[in-house]
Amino acid sequence: MKAYLDLLEHVLKNGVERDDRTGVGTLSCFGAQTRFDLREGFPLVTTKKLYLRAIIHELLWFLKGDTNTRYLNENRVTIWDEWADENGDLGRVYGAQWTQWRKPDGESINQIDQVIESIRTNPASRRHIVSAWNPGELDQMALPPCHAFFQFYVNEKEGTLSCQLYQRSADLFLGVPFNIASYALLTMMMAQICELKPGEFVHTFGDLHIYKNHLEQVKLQLSREPRPLPTMHLNPERKKITDFIYEDFELRDYDPHPGIKAPIAV
Ligand SMILES: Nc1nc(=O)c2c([nH]1)NC[C@@H]1CN(c3ccc(C(=O)N[C@@H](CCC(=O)O)C(=O)O)cc3)CN21
Ligand SMILES: O=c1ccn([C@H]2C[C@H](O)[C@@H](COP(=O)(O)O)O2)c(=O)[nH]1
């Protein structure tokens, strides 16, 4: 995960001080890109301990089209609690846009099913896209999508599936390690469903920032040596994207440095 540490260094060195919506303040850069070759291991940060449990449950929750924190809380995942209303609702966030994008005629589109179909039937297409950024519904979301738009790419010679994400706003210390692992998992799941092998995850950033109250944590993390990447193994029996359950994911050989606590900017 040297690529991740390089991003931290890049923002520390080149970031400009900016006030932001949360009032915390950031060091920020506009525009950056990293690539993770999923054949080289599973891109889970090793210089602090990450809880994959929350990441897996959040991804399954998106794919179910769920936008209420009940499922997450039942599985002891609290990462969305600060943004939910008293009933646990988050409004028309990721799950709603991915699986029930509303059309003017009252019908809705399951973008995930559509993209699986287009990957299978027209692999060379340049339109394998899922967008969570729905300008017509931003005012109904607890938080406008940060990981906003992604595209798949089939390399037919290699038989691989790659994914590129555009993340408009990125909390580099707390959010980004989650986002990398989440999209790496999604790419692996999609590859299995489409009978391809995972290729690369390309992560493109808009406003890439380190919150000012994360600077000590970032320096501690940069003082640590990255360790070999773990590997991820999915239950090969699953043939539909919504069939996956938590127990289908097995992480092997993860040997991280200790966790580093940091406050989340709300
Ligand atoms: N400022 C901010 N950053 C984010 O990354 C973020 C938001 N807001 N709002 C919406 C979601 C919620 N996300 C979150 C929320 C909390 C953690 C967090 O506290 N992570 C801790 C441990 C969490 C746990 O295991 O329960 C960590 O050390 O990674 C991470 C991502 C990502 N998103
Ligand atoms: O998956 C996520 C979700 C959120 N974030 C971060 C990025 C920003 O720090 C905040 C969102 O604030 P905005 O003012 O809406 O940009 O949450 C993330 O990194 N990853």
Coordinates of C-alpha atoms and ligand atoms in Angstrom, one line a residue:
M1 CA 0.0 0.0 0.0
K2 CA 2.9 2.3 -0.8
A3 CA 0.5 4.1 -3.2
Y4 CA -1.7 5.1 -0.3
L5 CA 1.3 6.4 1.8
D6 CA 2.4 8.4 -1.3
L7 CA -1.0 10.1 -1.4
L8 CA -0.6 11.1 2.3
E9 CA 2.8 12.5 1.6
H10 CA 1.6 14.3 -1.5
V11 CA -1.2 16.1 0.4
L12 CA 1.0 16.9 3.4
K13 CA 3.6 18.5 1.0
N14 CA 1.3 20.1 -1.6
G15 CA -2.0 20.6 0.1
V16 CA -3.3 24.1 0.6
E17 CA -5.2 25.1 3.8
R18 CA -8.9 25.3 3.2
D19 CA -11.9 25.8 5.4
D20 CA -14.6 23.3 4.8
R21 CA -18.3 22.5 5.4
T22 CA -17.6 20.7 8.6
G23 CA -15.7 23.6 10.2
V24 CA -12.7 21.4 10.9
G25 CA -10.4 22.7 8.2
T26 CA -8.2 20.6 5.8
L27 CA -5.1 20.5 3.7
S28 CA -6.4 19.9 0.2
C29 CA -5.2 19.1 -3.3
F30 CA -7.4 19.0 -6.4
G31 CA -7.0 15.9 -8.7
A32 CA -4.9 12.8 -8.1
Q33 CA -5.0 9.2 -9.3
T34 CA -3.7 5.8 -8.0
R35 CA -4.0 2.3 -9.4
F36 CA -4.1 -1.0 -7.6
D37 CA -3.4 -4.2 -9.4
L38 CA -5.8 -6.7 -7.7
R39 CA -3.6 -9.6 -8.9
E40 CA -0.9 -8.4 -6.5
G41 CA -3.0 -8.8 -3.4
F42 CA -6.0 -7.2 -1.7
P43 CA -5.4 -3.4 -1.2
L44 CA -6.1 -3.1 2.5
V45 CA -3.9 -0.6 4.3
T46 CA -1.3 -2.4 6.5
T47 CA 0.1 0.7 8.3
K48 CA -2.9 0.8 10.6
K49 CA -5.5 -1.9 11.4
L50 CA -8.7 -1.6 9.3
Y51 CA -11.9 -3.3 10.2
L52 CA -13.0 -5.0 7.1
R53 CA -16.2 -6.0 8.8
A54 CA -17.7 -2.6 8.5
I55 CA -16.5 -2.3 4.8
I56 CA -18.1 -5.6 3.8
H57 CA -21.4 -4.9 5.5
E58 CA -21.5 -1.4 4.0
L59 CA -21.0 -2.8 0.5
L60 CA -23.6 -5.5 0.9
W61 CA -26.0 -2.8 2.3
F62 CA -25.4 -0.6 -0.8
L63 CA -26.0 -3.6 -3.2
K64 CA -29.3 -4.5 -1.4
G65 CA -30.4 -0.9 -2.1
D66 CA -30.8 -0.3 1.6
T67 CA -30.6 3.3 2.8
N68 CA -31.5 2.9 6.5
T69 CA -28.8 2.2 9.2
R70 CA -30.8 -0.6 10.8
Y71 CA -29.0 -3.4 8.9
L72 CA -25.6 -1.8 9.7
N73 CA -26.5 -1.4 13.4
E74 CA -27.7 -5.0 13.6
N75 CA -24.3 -5.9 12.5
R76 CA -22.5 -3.5 14.9
V77 CA -21.5 -1.1 12.1
T78 CA -22.0 2.5 13.2
I79 CA -20.1 4.5 10.5
W80 CA -23.3 6.1 9.1
D81 CA -25.0 6.9 12.4
E82 CA -24.0 10.5 12.5
W83 CA -25.8 11.3 9.3
A84 CA -29.1 9.4 9.8
D85 CA -32.3 10.8 11.1
E86 CA -34.1 9.6 14.2
N87 CA -35.5 6.6 12.2
G88 CA -32.1 5.6 10.8
D89 CA -33.0 7.0 7.4
L90 CA -30.4 8.6 5.1
G91 CA -32.7 9.4 2.2
R92 CA -31.8 8.7 -1.4
V93 CA -28.1 7.8 -0.8
Y94 CA -25.9 5.2 -2.6
G95 CA -28.2 2.1 -2.3
A96 CA -31.1 4.0 -3.8
Q97 CA -29.2 5.4 -6.7
W98 CA -27.3 2.2 -7.5
T99 CA -30.4 0.0 -7.6
Q100 CA -33.5 2.3 -7.9
W101 CA -32.6 5.3 -10.0
R102 CA -36.0 6.9 -10.7
K103 CA -37.1 7.7 -14.2
P104 CA -39.5 10.4 -15.1
D105 CA -42.2 7.8 -16.1
G106 CA -42.2 6.4 -12.5
E107 CA -40.2 3.3 -13.3
S108 CA -36.8 2.8 -11.8
I109 CA -33.4 1.5 -13.0
N110 CA -31.2 -1.0 -11.3
Q111 CA -27.8 0.3 -12.5
I112 CA -25.9 -2.6 -11.0
D113 CA -28.0 -5.2 -12.9
Q114 CA -27.8 -3.1 -16.1
V115 CA -24.0 -2.9 -15.9
I116 CA -23.7 -6.6 -15.3
E117 CA -25.8 -7.3 -18.3
S118 CA -23.8 -4.9 -20.5
I119 CA -20.5 -6.3 -19.3
R120 CA -21.7 -9.8 -20.2
T121 CA -23.3 -9.1 -23.5
N122 CA -21.1 -6.2 -24.8
P123 CA -17.8 -6.4 -23.1
A124 CA -16.1 -3.9 -25.3
S125 CA -18.6 -1.2 -24.5
R126 CA -17.4 2.1 -23.2
R127 CA -20.7 2.6 -21.3
H128 CA -20.3 0.3 -18.3
I129 CA -21.2 3.1 -15.9
V130 CA -22.9 3.5 -12.5
S131 CA -23.6 7.0 -11.2
A132 CA -24.7 7.8 -7.7
W133 CA -24.6 11.5 -8.5
N134 CA -28.2 12.3 -9.3
P135 CA -28.6 16.1 -9.3
G136 CA -32.4 15.8 -9.2
E137 CA -32.3 14.1 -5.8
L138 CA -29.3 15.6 -4.0
D139 CA -31.6 17.5 -1.7
Q140 CA -33.1 14.2 -0.5
M141 CA -29.7 12.7 0.6
A142 CA -28.2 13.0 4.1
L143 CA -24.8 13.5 2.3
P144 CA -24.3 13.9 -1.4
P145 CA -22.3 10.9 -2.8
C146 CA -18.5 11.2 -2.4
H147 CA -17.7 8.1 -4.5
A148 CA -19.9 9.4 -7.2
F149 CA -19.3 7.7 -10.5
F150 CA -17.6 4.5 -11.6
Q151 CA -16.9 2.6 -14.8
F152 CA -15.9 -0.9 -15.7
Y153 CA -13.5 -2.0 -18.4
V154 CA -13.2 -5.5 -19.8
N155 CA -9.8 -6.7 -21.2
E156 CA -11.0 -9.5 -23.4
K157 CA -7.5 -10.8 -24.1
E158 CA -6.6 -11.2 -20.4
G159 CA -10.2 -12.0 -19.4
T160 CA -10.1 -9.3 -16.7
L161 CA -12.4 -6.7 -15.3
S162 CA -11.1 -3.4 -14.1
C163 CA -12.9 -0.5 -12.4
Q164 CA -12.3 3.2 -12.1
L165 CA -13.9 5.4 -9.5
Y166 CA -14.3 9.1 -9.5
Q167 CA -14.4 10.3 -5.9
R168 CA -15.4 14.0 -5.8
S169 CA -14.4 14.5 -2.1
A170 CA -12.0 12.3 -0.1
D171 CA -11.2 12.2 3.6
L172 CA -7.8 10.7 3.0
F173 CA -7.1 9.4 6.5
L174 CA -10.5 7.9 7.5
G175 CA -12.6 7.5 4.4
V176 CA -10.1 6.6 1.6
P177 CA -8.8 3.3 3.1
F178 CA -12.5 2.2 3.3
N179 CA -13.3 3.3 -0.2
I180 CA -10.2 1.5 -1.7
A181 CA -11.1 -1.7 0.0
S182 CA -14.8 -1.4 -0.8
Y183 CA -14.2 -0.8 -4.6
A184 CA -11.6 -3.6 -4.7
L185 CA -14.2 -5.9 -3.3
L186 CA -16.9 -4.7 -5.6
T187 CA -14.6 -5.3 -8.6
M188 CA -13.8 -8.8 -7.4
M189 CA -17.5 -9.6 -6.9
M190 CA -18.5 -8.2 -10.3
A191 CA -15.6 -10.1 -12.0
Q192 CA -16.9 -13.4 -10.5
I193 CA -20.5 -12.7 -11.5
C194 CA -19.3 -11.8 -15.1
E195 CA -17.0 -14.8 -15.2
L196 CA -13.9 -12.7 -15.5
K197 CA -10.8 -12.2 -13.3
P198 CA -10.2 -9.0 -11.3
G199 CA -7.8 -6.6 -13.1
E200 CA -7.1 -3.1 -11.7
F201 CA -8.9 -0.7 -9.5
V202 CA -8.1 2.9 -10.6
H203 CA -9.0 5.6 -8.0
T204 CA -9.4 9.1 -9.3
F205 CA -9.9 12.0 -6.8
G206 CA -11.4 15.5 -6.9
D207 CA -10.9 17.3 -3.6
L208 CA -8.4 15.1 -1.8
H209 CA -7.9 16.3 1.8
I210 CA -6.5 15.6 5.2
Y211 CA -8.4 17.0 8.1
K212 CA -6.3 19.2 10.4
N213 CA -7.2 17.0 13.4
H214 CA -5.7 14.0 11.6
L215 CA -2.2 15.4 11.1
E216 CA -0.6 13.6 14.1
Q217 CA -2.2 10.3 13.1
V218 CA -1.0 10.8 9.5
K219 CA 2.6 11.4 10.7
L220 CA 2.5 8.3 12.9
Q221 CA 1.2 6.2 10.0
L222 CA 3.9 7.5 7.7
S223 CA 6.6 6.5 10.2
R224 CA 5.5 2.8 9.8
E225 CA 6.8 0.3 7.2
P226 CA 4.1 -1.1 4.9
R227 CA 3.8 -4.9 5.1
P228 CA 2.9 -7.5 2.5
L229 CA -0.7 -7.3 1.3
P230 CA -3.3 -9.8 2.4
T231 CA -5.3 -11.8 0.0
M232 CA -9.1 -12.0 -0.4
H233 CA -11.1 -15.1 -1.2
L234 CA -14.7 -15.0 -2.3
N235 CA -17.1 -17.9 -2.1
P236 CA -16.9 -19.2 -5.7
E237 CA -20.5 -20.6 -5.6
R238 CA -22.1 -17.2 -5.8
K239 CA -23.5 -16.4 -9.2
K240 CA -25.7 -13.3 -8.5
I241 CA -24.4 -10.1 -7.1
T242 CA -27.1 -10.0 -4.4
D243 CA -26.4 -13.6 -3.3
F244 CA -23.2 -12.7 -1.4
I245 CA -23.4 -12.7 2.4
Y246 CA -20.8 -11.6 4.9
E247 CA -19.5 -15.2 5.4
D248 CA -18.5 -15.4 1.7
F249 CA -15.5 -13.1 2.2
E250 CA -12.3 -14.6 3.6
L251 CA -9.3 -12.4 4.2
R252 CA -6.0 -14.2 4.6
D253 CA -2.5 -13.1 5.8
Y254 CA -3.5 -9.6 7.1
D255 CA -0.8 -8.5 9.5
P256 CA -1.3 -4.8 10.1
H257 CA 0.3 -2.3 12.5
P258 CA -2.1 -1.3 15.4
G259 CA -5.1 0.8 14.7
I260 CA -5.0 4.6 14.9
K261 CA -8.0 6.4 16.3
A262 CA -9.2 9.7 14.8
P263 CA -12.3 11.9 15.1
I264 CA -14.7 11.9 12.1
A265 CA -15.7 15.3 10.7
V266 CA -19.5 15.5 10.5
Ligands
LIG1 N1 -15.7 13.3 7.2 C1 -16.2 12.1 6.7 N2 -15.3 11.2 6.2 C2 -15.8 10.0 5.7 O1 -14.9 9.2 5.4 C3 -17.2 9.8 5.6 C4 -18.1 10.8 6.1 N3 -17.5 11.9 6.6 N4 -19.4 10.6 6.0 C5 -20.0 9.5 5.4 C6 -19.1 8.3 5.4 C7 -19.0 7.5 6.7 N5 -17.7 7.0 6.6 C8 -16.8 6.6 7.7 C9 -17.3 6.9 8.9 C10 -16.5 6.6 10.0 C11 -15.2 6.0 9.8 C12 -14.4 5.6 11.0 O2 -14.6 6.2 12.1 N6 -13.5 4.7 10.9 C13 -12.7 4.2 12.0 C14 -13.2 2.9 12.7 C15 -14.6 2.6 12.4 C16 -15.1 1.3 12.9 O3 -14.5 0.3 12.7 O4 -16.3 1.3 13.4 C17 -11.3 3.9 11.5 O5 -10.3 3.9 12.3 O6 -11.1 3.6 10.3 C18 -14.8 5.7 8.5 C19 -15.6 6.0 7.5 C20 -17.1 7.3 5.3 N7 -17.7 8.6 5.1
LIG2 O1 -17.1 7.3 1.3 C1 -16.8 8.4 1.7 C2 -17.8 9.3 2.1 C3 -17.4 10.5 2.6 N1 -16.1 10.9 2.6 C4 -15.7 12.2 3.1 C5 -15.2 13.2 2.2 C6 -15.5 14.5 2.9 O2 -14.5 14.7 3.9 C7 -16.8 14.2 3.6 C8 -18.0 14.7 2.8 O3 -18.1 16.1 2.9 P1 -18.6 17.0 1.6 O4 -18.6 18.4 2.2 O5 -19.9 16.5 1.2 O6 -17.5 16.8 0.6 O7 -16.8 12.8 3.7 C9 -15.1 10.0 2.1 O8 -13.9 10.3 2.1 N2 -15.5 8.8 1.7

